[in-house]
Coordinates of C-alpha atoms in Angstrom, one line a residue:
M119 CA 45.9 4.6 21.3
A120 CA 41.9 4.7 19.4
D121 CA 42.3 1.5 18.6
T122 CA 43.4 0.2 21.7
E123 CA 41.0 2.2 23.9
W124 CA 37.9 0.9 21.8
R125 CA 39.2 -2.9 22.1
N126 CA 39.3 -2.6 26.0
Q127 CA 35.8 -1.9 26.0
T128 CA 32.6 -4.5 26.6
T129 CA 31.8 -6.3 23.4
I130 CA 28.0 -5.8 23.0
T131 CA 25.7 -8.6 22.5
E132 CA 22.4 -7.0 22.2
F133 CA 20.8 -3.9 21.1
I134 CA 17.9 -2.0 23.0
F135 CA 15.2 0.1 20.2
L136 CA 14.7 3.0 21.9
G137 CA 11.2 3.4 19.6
F138 CA 8.1 4.5 20.9
G139 CA 9.3 4.1 24.7
D140 CA 9.3 7.5 25.3
L141 CA 5.5 7.8 25.3
P142 CA 4.8 4.8 28.1
E143 CA 1.2 5.7 28.1
L144 CA 0.4 5.4 24.5
Q145 CA 2.3 1.7 24.4
I146 CA -1.4 -0.5 24.8
L147 CA -2.8 1.8 21.7
L148 CA 0.0 1.7 19.4
F149 CA 0.3 -1.9 19.6
L150 CA -3.7 -2.2 19.3
L151 CA -3.1 0.0 16.4
F152 CA 0.0 -1.7 14.8
L153 CA -1.8 -5.3 15.2
V154 CA -5.0 -4.3 13.2
F155 CA -2.5 -2.7 10.6
Y156 CA -0.8 -5.8 10.5
I157 CA -3.6 -7.9 10.5
A158 CA -4.9 -5.7 7.5
T159 CA -1.9 -5.7 5.3
M160 CA -1.4 -9.5 6.0
A161 CA -4.9 -10.1 4.7
G162 CA -5.2 -7.6 1.8
N163 CA -1.5 -8.9 0.3
V164 CA -2.6 -12.4 0.8
L165 CA -5.7 -12.3 -0.6
I166 CA -4.2 -11.0 -3.8
V167 CA -1.3 -13.1 -4.2
V168 CA -4.4 -16.3 -3.7
L169 CA -6.2 -14.7 -6.5
V170 CA -3.3 -13.9 -9.2
V171 CA -2.6 -17.3 -8.8
T172 CA -6.2 -19.0 -8.9
D173 CA -8.1 -16.5 -11.1
Q174 CA -7.0 -17.3 -15.0
H175 CA -8.2 -13.7 -15.9
L176 CA -5.6 -12.5 -14.0
H177 CA -2.6 -14.3 -15.8
T178 CA -1.1 -10.9 -17.3
S179 CA 2.4 -9.6 -16.8
M180 CA 0.7 -6.5 -15.0
Y181 CA -0.8 -9.1 -12.0
F182 CA 2.3 -11.1 -12.1
F183 CA 4.1 -8.3 -11.4
L184 CA 1.6 -7.0 -8.5
G185 CA 1.4 -10.9 -7.1
N186 CA 5.3 -10.5 -6.4
L187 CA 4.7 -7.0 -5.0
S188 CA 2.0 -8.4 -2.8
F189 CA 4.1 -11.4 -1.7
L190 CA 7.2 -9.1 -0.9
E191 CA 5.2 -6.4 1.3
T192 CA 4.0 -9.7 3.5
C193 CA 7.4 -10.5 3.9
Y194 CA 8.5 -6.6 4.2
T195 CA 5.9 -5.9 6.7
S196 CA 6.9 -8.9 8.6
T197 CA 10.5 -8.2 9.2
I198 CA 9.7 -5.0 11.4
L199 CA 6.1 -5.3 12.8
P200 CA 6.2 -8.7 14.9
K201 CA 9.1 -7.5 16.8
M202 CA 7.4 -3.8 17.3
L203 CA 4.7 -5.5 18.3
A204 CA 6.0 -7.8 20.8
S205 CA 8.1 -5.1 22.6
L206 CA 4.7 -2.7 22.9
L207 CA 2.7 -5.4 24.5
T208 CA 6.1 -6.8 26.8
G209 CA 8.4 -3.8 26.7
D210 CA 11.3 -6.0 25.8
R211 CA 12.9 -3.9 23.3
T212 CA 15.9 -5.9 23.1
I213 CA 17.3 -8.0 19.8
S214 CA 20.3 -9.9 19.5
V215 CA 23.5 -8.6 17.2
S216 CA 23.1 -11.6 15.0
G217 CA 18.9 -10.5 15.1
C218 CA 19.6 -7.1 14.4
L219 CA 22.1 -7.7 11.2
A220 CA 19.4 -10.6 10.2
Q221 CA 16.4 -7.8 10.4
L222 CA 18.5 -5.2 8.4
F223 CA 19.5 -8.0 5.6
F224 CA 15.7 -9.1 5.4
F225 CA 14.3 -5.3 5.4
G226 CA 16.9 -4.2 2.9
S227 CA 16.9 -6.8 0.4
L228 CA 12.9 -6.5 0.8
A229 CA 13.4 -2.6 0.2
G230 CA 15.7 -2.7 -2.9
T231 CA 13.6 -5.5 -4.0
E232 CA 10.9 -3.2 -3.7
C233 CA 12.3 -0.6 -5.6
C234 CA 13.1 -2.6 -8.3
L235 CA 9.9 -4.2 -8.8
L236 CA 7.9 -1.0 -9.1
A237 CA 10.5 0.1 -11.9
V238 CA 9.4 -3.4 -13.4
M239 CA 6.0 -2.5 -13.0
S240 CA 6.5 1.0 -14.6
Y241 CA 8.1 -0.4 -17.3
D242 CA 5.3 -2.7 -18.1
R243 CA 2.6 0.3 -17.8
Y244 CA 5.1 2.0 -20.3
L245 CA 5.2 -0.9 -22.8
A246 CA 1.0 -1.9 -22.6
I247 CA 0.6 2.0 -23.3
C248 CA 3.2 3.8 -25.5
K249 CA 3.7 0.6 -27.5
P250 CA 0.4 -1.8 -27.3
L251 CA 0.5 -3.0 -31.1
H252 CA 4.3 -5.2 -29.6
Y253 CA 3.4 -5.5 -25.7
S254 CA 2.0 -8.6 -25.9
V255 CA 5.3 -10.0 -28.0
L256 CA 7.7 -8.2 -26.0
M257 CA 6.3 -8.4 -22.4
N258 CA 6.4 -12.1 -22.8
I259 CA 6.3 -15.0 -20.0
R260 CA 10.1 -15.7 -20.2
L261 CA 10.9 -11.7 -20.0
C262 CA 8.3 -11.7 -17.1
L263 CA 10.0 -13.9 -15.2
Q264 CA 13.4 -12.9 -16.0
L265 CA 12.7 -9.2 -14.9
A266 CA 10.9 -10.8 -11.4
A267 CA 14.2 -12.4 -10.8
G268 CA 16.5 -9.9 -11.2
S269 CA 14.7 -7.6 -9.0
W270 CA 14.9 -10.6 -6.0
F271 CA 18.4 -10.9 -6.8
N272 CA 19.0 -7.0 -7.2
G273 CA 17.5 -6.4 -4.0
S274 CA 19.3 -8.9 -2.4
L275 CA 23.0 -8.1 -3.8
A276 CA 23.0 -4.9 -2.4
T277 CA 22.1 -5.9 1.3
T278 CA 24.2 -9.0 1.2
I279 CA 27.4 -6.5 0.4
F280 CA 26.5 -4.4 3.2
I281 CA 25.9 -7.3 5.9
L282 CA 29.2 -8.9 5.0
F283 CA 31.4 -5.6 5.7
M284 CA 29.2 -4.7 8.7
S285 CA 29.6 -8.3 10.3
Q286 CA 33.5 -7.3 10.2
F287 CA 33.2 -5.1 13.4
I288 CA 32.3 -5.4 16.7
F289 CA 29.8 -2.9 19.0
C290 CA 31.2 -1.4 21.9
G291 CA 29.9 1.2 24.2
L292 CA 26.4 2.3 23.6
N293 CA 24.1 -0.2 22.7
E294 CA 21.1 2.0 22.1
I295 CA 19.0 2.5 18.9
D296 CA 16.7 5.4 18.8
H297 CA 14.3 3.7 16.0
F298 CA 11.9 0.7 16.1
Y299 CA 13.8 -1.2 13.7
C300 CA 17.5 -2.0 12.8
D301 CA 18.5 1.3 11.0
S302 CA 21.8 0.9 8.9
G303 CA 23.1 4.8 9.6
L304 CA 22.4 3.9 13.5
L305 CA 23.8 0.5 13.4
V306 CA 27.5 1.9 11.8
N307 CA 27.5 4.9 14.1
L308 CA 27.7 1.6 17.2
A309 CA 30.4 0.0 15.5
C310 CA 33.7 0.5 16.8
G311 CA 37.1 1.1 15.2
D312 CA 37.3 3.2 11.7
T313 CA 33.7 3.4 9.9
H314 CA 34.4 6.5 8.4
L315 CA 34.4 4.4 4.5
M316 CA 31.4 2.5 6.3
A317 CA 29.2 5.1 6.9
L318 CA 29.4 6.4 3.2
L319 CA 28.2 2.4 1.7
P320 CA 24.8 2.4 2.6
S321 CA 24.8 5.9 -0.3
V322 CA 26.9 4.5 -2.2
L323 CA 25.1 0.9 -2.6
A324 CA 21.9 2.8 -2.7
C325 CA 23.1 4.9 -5.7
V326 CA 24.7 2.0 -7.6
F327 CA 21.3 -0.2 -6.6
T328 CA 18.2 1.8 -6.3
L329 CA 19.3 4.9 -8.6
P330 CA 19.0 3.2 -11.9
P331 CA 15.6 1.5 -10.9
F332 CA 14.1 4.9 -9.4
L333 CA 15.5 7.0 -13.1
L334 CA 13.4 3.9 -14.9
T335 CA 10.7 4.7 -13.0
L336 CA 10.7 8.2 -13.3
T337 CA 11.4 8.0 -17.4
S338 CA 8.4 5.5 -17.6
Y339 CA 6.0 7.6 -16.1
V340 CA 7.1 10.5 -18.2
C341 CA 6.9 8.8 -21.3
I342 CA 3.5 7.5 -20.0
I343 CA 2.1 10.9 -19.6
T344 CA 3.6 12.4 -22.4
T345 CA 1.4 9.9 -24.5
I346 CA -1.5 9.7 -22.4
L347 CA -2.0 13.8 -23.2
R348 CA -1.5 13.2 -27.1
I349 CA -4.6 10.9 -27.2
P350 CA -7.4 13.4 -28.6
S351 CA -10.3 12.0 -27.0
I352 CA -10.9 12.6 -23.1
T353 CA -12.4 9.0 -22.5
G354 CA -9.3 7.6 -24.2
R355 CA -7.0 9.8 -21.7
Q356 CA -9.0 8.9 -18.8
K357 CA -8.7 4.8 -19.5
A358 CA -5.3 5.1 -20.4
F359 CA -4.7 7.0 -16.9
S360 CA -6.5 4.5 -14.7
T361 CA -4.7 1.7 -15.8
C362 CA -1.2 3.1 -14.2
S363 CA -2.8 5.4 -11.4
S364 CA -2.6 3.0 -8.8
H365 CA 0.9 2.1 -9.4
L366 CA 1.7 6.1 -9.7
I367 CA 0.1 6.4 -6.5
V368 CA 2.5 3.5 -4.5
V369 CA 5.5 5.0 -6.6
T370 CA 5.3 8.5 -5.1
I371 CA 4.3 7.1 -1.3
F372 CA 7.2 4.6 -1.4
Y373 CA 9.4 7.0 -2.7
G374 CA 8.4 10.2 -1.3
T375 CA 8.6 9.2 2.1
I376 CA 12.0 7.5 1.6
M377 CA 13.7 10.4 0.1
I378 CA 11.7 12.8 2.5
V379 CA 13.6 10.5 5.5
Y380 CA 17.2 10.2 4.1
M381 CA 17.5 13.8 2.6
L382 CA 16.2 15.6 5.7
P383 CA 19.4 17.3 7.9
K384 CA 20.4 14.4 10.1
R385 CA 21.6 16.9 13.3
D386 CA 18.6 19.3 13.0
T387 CA 15.5 16.8 12.0
P388 CA 14.0 15.5 15.6
R389 CA 14.1 12.2 15.5
V390 CA 10.3 11.4 16.5
L391 CA 10.0 13.0 12.8
K392 CA 12.1 10.5 11.0
K393 CA 10.3 7.6 13.2
V394 CA 7.0 8.9 11.5
L395 CA 8.1 9.3 8.4
S396 CA 9.8 5.6 8.5
L397 CA 6.4 4.3 9.3
C398 CA 5.1 5.5 6.2
Y399 CA 7.4 3.5 3.9
T400 CA 7.4 0.2 6.6
V401 CA 4.2 0.1 7.9
L402 CA 1.6 2.8 5.3
T403 CA 2.8 1.1 2.1
P404 CA 2.5 -2.0 2.5
L405 CA -0.8 -1.3 4.1
V406 CA -2.1 0.6 1.4
N407 CA -0.7 -1.3 -1.7
P408 CA -3.9 -3.7 -1.5
L409 CA -6.3 -1.1 -1.0
I410 CA -5.4 0.9 -4.0
Y411 CA -5.0 -1.9 -6.1
S412 CA -8.4 -3.8 -5.0
L413 CA -10.2 -1.0 -4.7
R414 CA -9.6 1.0 -7.5
N415 CA -9.1 -2.2 -9.9
R416 CA -12.2 -3.7 -12.0
D417 CA -10.5 -6.9 -12.9
F418 CA -9.6 -7.6 -9.0
K419 CA -13.3 -6.7 -8.0
E420 CA -14.6 -9.3 -10.3
A421 CA -12.2 -11.8 -9.3
L422 CA -12.9 -11.1 -5.7
S423 CA -16.9 -11.5 -6.3
Q424 CA -16.2 -14.5 -8.5
A425 CA -14.5 -16.1 -5.6
V426 CA -17.1 -15.1 -2.8
I427 CA -19.8 -16.5 -5.4
K428 CA -17.7 -19.9 -5.9
Y429 CA -17.3 -20.1 -2.0
I430 CA -20.9 -19.6 -1.1
H431 CA -22.0 -22.2 -3.6
K432 CA -19.3 -24.4 -2.7
E433 CA -20.6 -24.6 1.0
C434 CA -24.4 -24.4 0.2
R435 CA -23.4 -27.8 -1.7
D436 CA -21.6 -29.3 1.1
G437 CA -24.1 -28.4 3.1

């Protein structure tokens, strides 16, 4: 009976993001705020990618992975913010079902890839600090390429599996998504038919594909901190910790906010709070990454200074 009932309902072809629609008086302010965030995020991350590619001094494994992370962040933030900005500016908060699944695919794939890249970067710092004599041999070019390619593949695989299963369902009844992007859990709730097993799939995939990278990241930093504390001189400890502190800050922000959002009780937690916390890993993390890595990194400051000097000299010669 239940199966026949949902089949008789009208099939949904588009969803409506509720987003921040309950704050009509703040739409323009939110648009300007997120526009500044988006421009700053794109400019900062693109600058890091350009410097990593063009500056010979940054052609090391650490900066190779950081370049991958910055490129990922430009794609990551572009899956959500442009649509959010258009919705805030025009008031059109609709998205087609196929568009929603596409957004979920790219967002999920890039989020999974970021988990893997952060784990790879922590492993790189582990080798540099805990096994410095063997670092150059262990972290060679071939391994760097394999780890980066594996991160991108692993991140895409989990979301591909979910989308393949999700595409078998149709959507009927309510078409409102109480969020500012296509969240997997909310999307499952809008699907028709028996979705009990489907509701468990995101959690299962998260455990299989993102829990191991998280545990690797955690283990690496336990070993790193233990090694740093064994360094006899204060100067040596400060120097060693400075090489991984930026990455540790990014890892804490990214994993911390995701865990808070998905571990909070679903029924007792206000939707507004979840939306605000979701902004931390969808908007804040891509924004602060270039700021943390560039402002706290001497190599990047020197590379940027050299690039500016070369540009000024070029302009003077052409002028």
